[in-house]
């Protein structure tokens, strides 16, 4: 029986509630597939500010590095009412998240956008566009590009001017491209690399390096698409995509667009990976302070993030499949948390949703 060390950051708001349900489901999968998970709970974000005065401690970073993967709820509070937001920006909860991404070198962000047959009603696209649903994975570069380049604002002859720089070197592109092709191999074996190569030098280098890496993956199909066209295709024909591979800012925008077309924020998982098997897994949504402590949050995004952790960091694909199947089955059986509820279905709370999924693993 294999044993794995997992760092757990419950976080703030609904974080502790949804993480508890994910652990329940993971443990059930472990029993069935013959592995055990040893959890170490760590503080980050608001909870860490309350305990230590800072959103991220060296101790949390060290313990996260010592583990095989990190499972996180969500961090942050209500910006209008929480005392955490009276602190200077680098001491607020979100600084902890940026800090841990940097400390763990998490350069690849993965966000699946999957439309469940049972939740088609929540999708804002027309039925003839949805067809029998879509299932794509957005792979976004997370630590380079425009958001990390040099920036300044100057005044020239009385005119204010702002400058941001977009830089990528070939190594940064190569490592994310490899990750993209690796993920495609675990899926339908198609990569759409998105750039703006008709205008930007950084995009022309991106395209060239992606082509070079593709030579090592002849079994995976590669196509290039300009970012403006991709934004359009996501709402015109989302079924065409398997893995979308793109740089930081394009990925920021496209991943939000892709998740909105699924229509349900409580269902969307995410992962951030480094060069090894290590990753940080968390739902795409925030800490939802408005519904914290009421046992009404949807734990499915976190449960699906836990399934991604089994697949990508621990190579426990069978167990990951079983969790994803259990989620589908619960939806098929008619159970819904409030955020995805529509007429004729059975409303359940966070804990009960966790129990129902666990029972189907
Ligand atoms: P949010 O995602 O927390 O909430 C937006 C809306 O969706 C709210 O009405 C909320 O109740 C609902 N919602 C979100 N997740 C849900 C779930 N699982 N089940 C049911 N309903 C759900 O976004 P926000 O309100 O803009 O942000 C709240 C806090 O979360 C802020 O402090 C923000 O900084 C933080 N945040 C953290 C992360 C992260 O940790 N990665 C990401 C985004 C936002």
Short mmCIF file of C-alpha atoms and ligand atoms in Angstrom, two decimals:
data_model
loop_
_atom_site.label_atom_id
_atom_site.label_comp_id
_atom_site.label_asym_id
_atom_site.label_seq_id
_atom_site.Cartn_x
_atom_site.Cartn_y
_atom_site.Cartn_z
CA UNK A 1 0.00 0.00 0.00
CA UNK A 2 1.49 3.37 -0.98
CA UNK A 3 1.48 6.28 1.44
CA UNK A 4 1.62 9.93 0.33
CA UNK A 5 2.37 13.10 2.27
CA UNK A 6 -0.12 15.85 1.44
CA UNK A 7 -0.01 19.41 2.77
CA UNK A 8 -3.47 20.84 3.33
CA UNK A 9 -4.25 24.54 3.46
CA UNK A 10 -7.92 24.89 4.45
CA UNK A 11 -7.68 28.69 4.26
CA UNK A 12 -10.50 31.13 4.97
CA UNK A 13 -14.25 31.49 4.42
CA UNK A 14 -15.72 28.29 3.00
CA UNK A 15 -12.17 26.85 2.63
CA UNK A 16 -12.23 24.59 5.74
CA UNK A 17 -15.72 23.25 4.86
CA UNK A 18 -14.95 22.30 1.25
CA UNK A 19 -11.51 20.87 2.08
CA UNK A 20 -13.05 18.61 4.75
CA UNK A 21 -15.36 17.13 2.09
CA UNK A 22 -12.47 16.63 -0.35
CA UNK A 23 -10.50 14.75 2.34
CA UNK A 24 -13.49 12.52 3.01
CA UNK A 25 -13.68 11.61 -0.67
CA UNK A 26 -9.90 11.13 -0.99
CA UNK A 27 -9.85 8.77 1.99
CA UNK A 28 -12.66 6.70 0.47
CA UNK A 29 -10.71 6.48 -2.80
CA UNK A 30 -7.62 5.42 -0.81
CA UNK A 31 -9.52 2.59 0.86
CA UNK A 32 -10.82 1.37 -2.46
CA UNK A 33 -7.60 1.65 -4.46
CA UNK A 34 -5.09 0.76 -1.76
CA UNK A 35 -3.26 3.95 -0.80
CA UNK A 36 -3.18 6.18 2.26
CA UNK A 37 -2.76 9.93 2.50
CA UNK A 38 -1.04 11.55 5.43
CA UNK A 39 -2.23 15.15 5.80
CA UNK A 40 -0.39 18.03 7.38
CA UNK A 41 -2.59 21.07 7.95
CA UNK A 42 -0.95 24.44 7.28
CA UNK A 43 -2.06 28.02 7.75
CA UNK A 44 -2.04 30.59 4.98
CA UNK A 45 -3.94 33.77 4.10
CA UNK A 46 -6.25 35.32 6.68
CA UNK A 47 -5.94 32.38 9.07
CA UNK A 48 -2.15 32.84 9.08
CA UNK A 49 -2.49 36.62 9.64
CA UNK A 50 -4.67 35.93 12.69
CA UNK A 51 -2.17 33.42 14.09
CA UNK A 52 1.21 34.92 13.10
CA UNK A 53 0.56 38.42 11.72
CA UNK A 54 1.70 37.45 8.20
CA UNK A 55 -0.19 35.66 5.37
CA UNK A 56 2.60 33.13 4.69
CA UNK A 57 5.30 31.83 7.01
CA UNK A 58 8.61 30.11 6.25
CA UNK A 59 7.25 27.13 8.17
CA UNK A 60 4.29 26.78 5.75
CA UNK A 61 6.63 27.03 2.75
CA UNK A 62 9.00 24.42 4.20
CA UNK A 63 6.20 22.00 5.04
CA UNK A 64 4.64 22.46 1.58
CA UNK A 65 8.02 21.71 -0.04
CA UNK A 66 8.36 18.59 2.09
CA UNK A 67 5.06 17.21 0.79
CA UNK A 68 4.18 15.54 -2.54
CA UNK A 69 1.32 17.97 -3.25
CA UNK A 70 -0.69 20.74 -1.65
CA UNK A 71 -4.46 20.70 -1.45
CA UNK A 72 -5.94 24.11 -0.77
CA UNK A 73 -9.39 25.53 -0.05
CA UNK A 74 -9.39 29.22 -0.71
CA UNK A 75 -8.02 32.27 1.04
CA UNK A 76 -9.24 35.81 1.61
CA UNK A 77 -12.12 37.62 3.25
CA UNK A 78 -14.64 40.32 2.52
CA UNK A 79 -12.54 43.29 1.39
CA UNK A 80 -15.08 45.78 2.76
CA UNK A 81 -15.47 44.40 6.27
CA UNK A 82 -12.45 42.22 7.07
CA UNK A 83 -9.62 43.80 9.13
CA UNK A 84 -7.14 41.89 6.90
CA UNK A 85 -7.72 44.51 4.20
CA UNK A 86 -6.68 47.38 6.46
CA UNK A 87 -3.12 46.00 6.27
CA UNK A 88 -0.67 47.10 3.59
CA UNK A 89 -1.04 45.08 0.33
CA UNK A 90 1.95 42.76 0.88
CA UNK A 91 0.54 41.68 4.25
CA UNK A 92 -2.97 40.85 3.00
CA UNK A 93 -4.25 37.27 2.48
CA UNK A 94 -3.72 37.25 -1.33
CA UNK A 95 -0.01 38.04 -0.88
CA UNK A 96 0.28 34.58 0.69
CA UNK A 97 -0.96 32.97 -2.50
CA UNK A 98 1.44 34.88 -4.75
CA UNK A 99 4.23 34.12 -2.27
CA UNK A 100 3.64 30.36 -2.21
CA UNK A 101 3.36 30.16 -6.03
CA UNK A 102 6.71 31.87 -6.28
CA UNK A 103 8.37 29.87 -3.49
CA UNK A 104 7.24 26.58 -5.04
CA UNK A 105 8.05 27.71 -8.62
CA UNK A 106 4.54 26.91 -9.87
CA UNK A 107 4.83 28.07 -13.47
CA UNK A 108 2.03 26.05 -15.11
CA UNK A 109 -1.60 26.68 -14.32
CA UNK A 110 -4.18 24.14 -15.39
CA UNK A 111 -7.88 24.89 -15.49
CA UNK A 112 -10.33 22.39 -16.90
CA UNK A 113 -13.59 23.68 -18.39
CA UNK A 114 -15.98 20.77 -18.58
CA UNK A 115 -19.69 20.91 -19.26
CA UNK A 116 -21.66 18.28 -17.39
CA UNK A 117 -24.57 16.82 -19.34
CA UNK A 118 -26.72 17.32 -16.21
CA UNK A 119 -25.82 21.03 -15.90
CA UNK A 120 -26.30 22.02 -19.51
CA UNK A 121 -29.10 24.34 -18.43
CA UNK A 122 -26.55 26.59 -16.67
CA UNK A 123 -24.46 27.02 -19.85
CA UNK A 124 -25.13 30.43 -21.43
CA UNK A 125 -24.50 29.10 -24.98
CA UNK A 126 -27.22 27.95 -27.38
CA UNK A 127 -28.04 24.24 -27.42
CA UNK A 128 -26.92 23.74 -31.02
CA UNK A 129 -23.50 25.15 -30.06
CA UNK A 130 -23.18 23.00 -26.94
CA UNK A 131 -24.07 19.78 -28.77
CA UNK A 132 -23.07 16.89 -26.53
CA UNK A 133 -20.92 19.14 -24.33
CA UNK A 134 -17.28 20.19 -24.22
CA UNK A 135 -14.21 19.20 -22.21
CA UNK A 136 -11.10 21.34 -22.45
CA UNK A 137 -8.03 22.10 -20.36
CA UNK A 138 -6.46 25.55 -20.35
CA UNK A 139 -2.72 25.46 -19.66
CA UNK A 140 -1.53 28.96 -18.77
CA UNK A 141 2.05 30.09 -18.17
CA UNK A 142 1.99 31.63 -14.71
CA UNK A 143 5.32 33.24 -13.85
CA UNK A 144 6.47 35.13 -16.97
CA UNK A 145 5.25 37.56 -19.60
CA UNK A 146 3.63 40.94 -19.19
CA UNK A 147 2.67 40.52 -15.51
CA UNK A 148 6.29 39.96 -14.48
CA UNK A 149 8.11 42.29 -16.89
CA UNK A 150 9.62 45.66 -16.03
CA UNK A 151 7.10 48.47 -15.80
CA UNK A 152 7.19 52.19 -15.18
CA UNK A 153 5.24 55.39 -15.64
CA UNK A 154 7.12 58.46 -16.79
CA UNK A 155 6.29 61.98 -17.86
CA UNK A 156 7.71 63.29 -21.12
CA UNK A 157 7.11 66.92 -22.12
CA UNK A 158 4.14 67.07 -19.75
CA UNK A 159 2.59 63.87 -21.14
CA UNK A 160 2.27 60.84 -18.87
CA UNK A 161 3.41 57.61 -20.41
CA UNK A 162 3.20 54.05 -19.02
CA UNK A 163 5.45 51.18 -20.14
CA UNK A 164 4.97 47.45 -19.52
CA UNK A 165 7.33 44.88 -20.98
CA UNK A 166 6.49 41.43 -22.26
CA UNK A 167 9.44 39.07 -22.11
CA UNK A 168 9.74 35.31 -22.60
CA UNK A 169 12.90 33.29 -23.04
CA UNK A 170 12.91 29.98 -24.86
CA UNK A 171 13.41 27.96 -21.66
CA UNK A 172 10.25 29.39 -20.09
CA UNK A 173 8.31 28.52 -23.24
CA UNK A 174 9.84 25.05 -23.60
CA UNK A 175 9.00 23.90 -20.06
CA UNK A 176 5.33 24.95 -20.30
CA UNK A 177 4.99 23.51 -23.82
CA UNK A 178 6.32 20.14 -22.58
CA UNK A 179 3.79 20.22 -19.76
CA UNK A 180 1.02 20.98 -22.28
CA UNK A 181 1.94 18.07 -24.55
CA UNK A 182 2.29 15.73 -21.54
CA UNK A 183 -1.22 16.63 -20.38
CA UNK A 184 -2.60 16.20 -23.92
CA UNK A 185 -1.18 12.67 -23.93
CA UNK A 186 -3.38 11.88 -20.92
CA UNK A 187 -6.40 13.26 -22.83
CA UNK A 188 -7.53 13.46 -26.50
CA UNK A 189 -4.02 14.25 -27.80
CA UNK A 190 -4.61 17.68 -29.30
CA UNK A 191 -2.88 20.96 -28.39
CA UNK A 192 -4.06 24.37 -29.56
CA UNK A 193 -1.23 26.83 -28.95
CA UNK A 194 -2.57 30.37 -28.69
CA UNK A 195 -0.48 33.44 -29.48
CA UNK A 196 -0.46 36.75 -31.36
CA UNK A 197 2.32 35.81 -33.78
CA UNK A 198 1.05 38.20 -36.47
CA UNK A 199 2.15 41.11 -34.22
CA UNK A 200 4.36 40.14 -31.28
CA UNK A 201 7.95 38.92 -31.30
CA UNK A 202 7.37 37.07 -28.03
CA UNK A 203 4.56 35.18 -29.80
CA UNK A 204 6.76 34.34 -32.79
CA UNK A 205 9.34 32.84 -30.43
CA UNK A 206 6.51 31.07 -28.57
CA UNK A 207 5.31 29.51 -31.81
CA UNK A 208 8.81 28.44 -32.90
CA UNK A 209 9.64 26.80 -29.56
CA UNK A 210 6.26 25.05 -29.35
CA UNK A 211 6.99 23.61 -32.83
CA UNK A 212 10.40 22.37 -31.63
CA UNK A 213 8.89 20.68 -28.58
CA UNK A 214 6.15 19.18 -30.74
CA UNK A 215 8.82 17.19 -32.62
CA UNK A 216 9.16 15.08 -29.44
CA UNK A 217 5.39 14.39 -29.40
CA UNK A 218 4.49 13.11 -32.88
CA UNK A 219 1.43 11.33 -31.46
CA UNK A 220 -0.09 14.66 -30.37
CA UNK A 221 -1.79 16.95 -32.90
CA UNK A 222 -0.71 20.61 -32.78
CA UNK A 223 -2.50 23.65 -34.15
CA UNK A 224 -1.74 27.36 -33.72
CA UNK A 225 -4.46 29.93 -33.18
CA UNK A 226 -4.37 33.69 -32.78
CA UNK A 227 -5.71 34.86 -29.43
CA UNK A 228 -8.48 37.03 -30.90
CA UNK A 229 -9.74 34.09 -32.93
CA UNK A 230 -9.52 31.81 -29.88
CA UNK A 231 -11.67 34.18 -27.81
CA UNK A 232 -14.27 33.95 -30.58
CA UNK A 233 -14.00 30.17 -31.07
CA UNK A 234 -14.56 29.54 -27.35
CA UNK A 235 -18.14 30.77 -27.68
CA UNK A 236 -18.67 29.72 -31.31
CA UNK A 237 -17.48 26.11 -31.12
CA UNK A 238 -15.95 25.14 -27.73
CA UNK A 239 -16.09 21.43 -28.63
CA UNK A 240 -13.05 21.78 -30.93
CA UNK A 241 -10.62 22.28 -28.01
CA UNK A 242 -8.72 19.69 -25.99
CA UNK A 243 -5.65 21.41 -24.46
CA UNK A 244 -5.23 25.17 -24.96
CA UNK A 245 -1.61 26.16 -24.34
CA UNK A 246 -0.91 29.85 -23.86
CA UNK A 247 1.11 32.58 -22.18
CA UNK A 248 0.24 34.38 -18.96
CA UNK A 249 -2.05 37.26 -19.93
CA UNK A 250 -3.85 35.48 -22.79
CA UNK A 251 -4.40 32.55 -20.42
CA UNK A 252 -5.71 34.81 -17.67
CA UNK A 253 -8.42 36.13 -19.98
CA UNK A 254 -9.22 32.94 -21.91
CA UNK A 255 -9.45 30.75 -18.79
CA UNK A 256 -12.06 33.05 -17.27
CA UNK A 257 -13.98 33.06 -20.54
CA UNK A 258 -13.83 29.26 -20.75
CA UNK A 259 -14.99 28.81 -17.17
CA UNK A 260 -17.91 31.20 -17.64
CA UNK A 261 -19.25 29.18 -20.56
CA UNK A 262 -19.62 26.19 -18.23
CA UNK A 263 -21.95 28.38 -16.16
CA UNK A 264 -21.09 27.00 -12.70
CA UNK A 265 -18.25 28.44 -10.61
CA UNK A 266 -18.70 25.90 -7.80
CA UNK A 267 -17.69 23.09 -10.19
CA UNK A 268 -14.34 24.34 -11.53
CA UNK A 269 -11.07 22.81 -10.37
CA UNK A 270 -7.52 24.07 -10.90
CA UNK A 271 -3.91 23.03 -10.48
CA UNK A 272 -0.59 24.86 -10.50
CA UNK A 273 2.46 22.75 -11.29
CA UNK A 274 6.23 23.05 -11.28
CA UNK A 275 8.87 21.10 -13.20
CA UNK A 276 8.52 18.00 -11.02
CA UNK A 277 5.36 16.06 -10.18
CA UNK A 278 4.62 18.54 -7.41
CA UNK A 279 1.51 20.73 -7.63
CA UNK A 280 -0.88 22.94 -5.71
CA UNK A 281 -4.54 22.07 -6.21
CA UNK A 282 -7.42 24.40 -5.43
CA UNK A 283 -10.89 25.32 -6.68
CA UNK A 284 -11.06 28.18 -9.22
CA UNK A 285 -13.48 30.11 -7.05
CA UNK A 286 -12.70 32.26 -4.00
CA UNK A 287 -13.43 31.88 -0.30
CA UNK A 288 -17.07 33.02 -0.62
CA UNK A 289 -17.20 34.76 2.79
CA UNK A 290 -20.89 35.53 2.14
CA UNK A 291 -21.83 31.87 2.62
CA UNK A 292 -19.07 30.67 4.99
CA UNK A 293 -20.05 28.48 7.95
CA UNK A 294 -23.57 27.82 6.66
CA UNK A 295 -22.98 24.35 5.21
CA UNK A 296 -24.30 25.45 1.80
CA UNK A 297 -21.07 25.79 -0.26
CA UNK A 298 -20.57 23.50 -3.23
CA UNK A 299 -17.54 21.27 -2.46
CA UNK A 300 -17.34 19.77 -5.99
CA UNK A 301 -14.65 22.14 -7.38
CA UNK A 302 -12.39 21.17 -4.46
CA UNK A 303 -13.22 17.47 -4.79
CA UNK A 304 -12.36 17.62 -8.51
CA UNK A 305 -9.13 19.48 -7.67
CA UNK A 306 -8.29 16.61 -5.31
CA UNK A 307 -8.91 14.19 -8.20
CA UNK A 308 -6.47 16.22 -10.34
CA UNK A 309 -3.94 15.90 -7.52
CA UNK A 310 -4.24 12.11 -7.61
CA UNK A 311 -3.83 12.12 -11.41
CA UNK A 312 -1.01 14.61 -11.92
CA UNK A 313 1.07 14.48 -8.72
CA UNK A 314 0.53 10.91 -7.47
CA UNK A 315 -0.16 9.03 -10.74
CA UNK A 316 -3.25 7.45 -9.19
CA UNK A 317 -5.30 7.75 -12.38
CA UNK A 318 -7.79 5.00 -11.53
CA UNK A 319 -8.72 6.66 -8.25
CA UNK A 320 -9.01 10.04 -10.00
CA UNK A 321 -11.34 8.49 -12.59
CA UNK A 322 -13.46 7.00 -9.81
CA UNK A 323 -13.90 10.38 -8.11
CA UNK A 324 -14.83 12.09 -11.37
CA UNK A 325 -17.33 9.32 -12.11
CA UNK A 326 -18.82 9.65 -8.61
CA UNK A 327 -19.36 13.39 -9.16
CA UNK A 328 -21.16 12.69 -12.45
CA UNK A 329 -23.28 10.00 -10.79
CA UNK A 330 -24.38 12.31 -7.96
CA UNK A 331 -25.51 14.89 -10.52
CA UNK A 332 -27.29 12.18 -12.50
CA UNK A 333 -29.01 11.04 -9.29
CA UNK A 334 -30.50 14.54 -9.00
CA UNK A 335 -28.58 16.08 -6.07
CA UNK A 336 -27.61 19.77 -6.20
CA UNK A 337 -26.14 22.37 -3.86
CA UNK A 338 -27.89 25.74 -3.92
CA UNK A 339 -25.58 27.34 -6.51
CA UNK A 340 -26.43 24.74 -9.19
CA UNK A 341 -30.01 24.03 -8.14
CA UNK A 342 -32.87 24.12 -10.61
CA UNK A 343 -36.45 22.92 -10.42
CA UNK A 344 -37.11 19.23 -9.87
CA UNK A 345 -33.77 18.44 -8.15
CA UNK A 346 -32.94 17.59 -4.54
CA UNK A 347 -31.19 20.37 -2.62
CA UNK A 348 -28.34 19.27 -0.36
CA UNK A 349 -25.75 21.05 1.78
CA UNK A 350 -21.96 20.93 1.60
CA UNK A 351 -21.51 17.98 4.00
CA UNK A 352 -24.26 15.91 2.44
CA UNK A 353 -22.85 16.50 -1.04
CA UNK A 354 -19.49 15.24 0.24
CA UNK A 355 -21.15 12.13 1.74
CA UNK A 356 -23.05 11.37 -1.48
CA UNK A 357 -19.89 11.57 -3.58
CA UNK A 358 -17.88 9.50 -1.08
CA UNK A 359 -20.57 6.80 -1.11
CA UNK A 360 -20.31 6.58 -4.95
CA UNK A 361 -16.51 6.32 -5.04
P1 LIG B 1 -15.85 34.09 -4.78
O1 LIG B 1 -15.50 33.12 -5.84
O2 LIG B 1 -15.40 33.78 -3.41
O3 LIG B 1 -17.43 34.31 -4.75
C1 LIG B 1 -18.20 34.80 -5.85
C2 LIG B 1 -19.65 34.35 -5.69
O4 LIG B 1 -19.74 32.94 -5.96
C3 LIG B 1 -20.20 34.54 -4.27
O5 LIG B 1 -21.56 34.88 -4.33
C4 LIG B 1 -20.04 33.17 -3.64
O6 LIG B 1 -20.99 32.91 -2.63
C5 LIG B 1 -20.23 32.24 -4.84
N1 LIG B 1 -19.44 31.01 -4.69
C6 LIG B 1 -18.10 30.88 -4.86
N2 LIG B 1 -17.72 29.62 -4.61
C7 LIG B 1 -18.83 28.94 -4.30
C8 LIG B 1 -19.09 27.58 -3.95
N3 LIG B 1 -18.12 26.66 -3.86
N4 LIG B 1 -20.37 27.21 -3.69
C9 LIG B 1 -21.36 28.10 -3.78
N5 LIG B 1 -21.19 29.39 -4.11
C10 LIG B 1 -19.93 29.81 -4.37
O7 LIG B 1 -15.27 35.49 -5.25
P2 LIG B 1 -15.22 36.90 -4.48
O8 LIG B 1 -16.46 37.08 -3.69
O9 LIG B 1 -14.84 37.88 -5.50
O10 LIG B 1 -13.99 36.76 -3.49
C11 LIG B 1 -14.11 36.40 -2.12
C12 LIG B 1 -12.71 36.26 -1.51
O11 LIG B 1 -12.01 35.19 -2.15
C13 LIG B 1 -11.82 37.50 -1.72
O12 LIG B 1 -11.09 37.72 -0.53
C14 LIG B 1 -10.90 37.10 -2.86
O13 LIG B 1 -9.68 37.76 -2.83
C15 LIG B 1 -10.73 35.63 -2.57
N6 LIG B 1 -10.30 34.82 -3.74
C16 LIG B 1 -9.36 33.88 -3.49
C17 LIG B 1 -8.94 33.05 -4.52
C18 LIG B 1 -7.92 32.00 -4.19
O14 LIG B 1 -7.69 31.68 -3.03
N7 LIG B 1 -7.28 31.40 -5.18
C19 LIG B 1 -9.49 33.17 -5.80
C20 LIG B 1 -10.47 34.14 -6.02
C21 LIG B 1 -10.88 34.96 -4.96
#
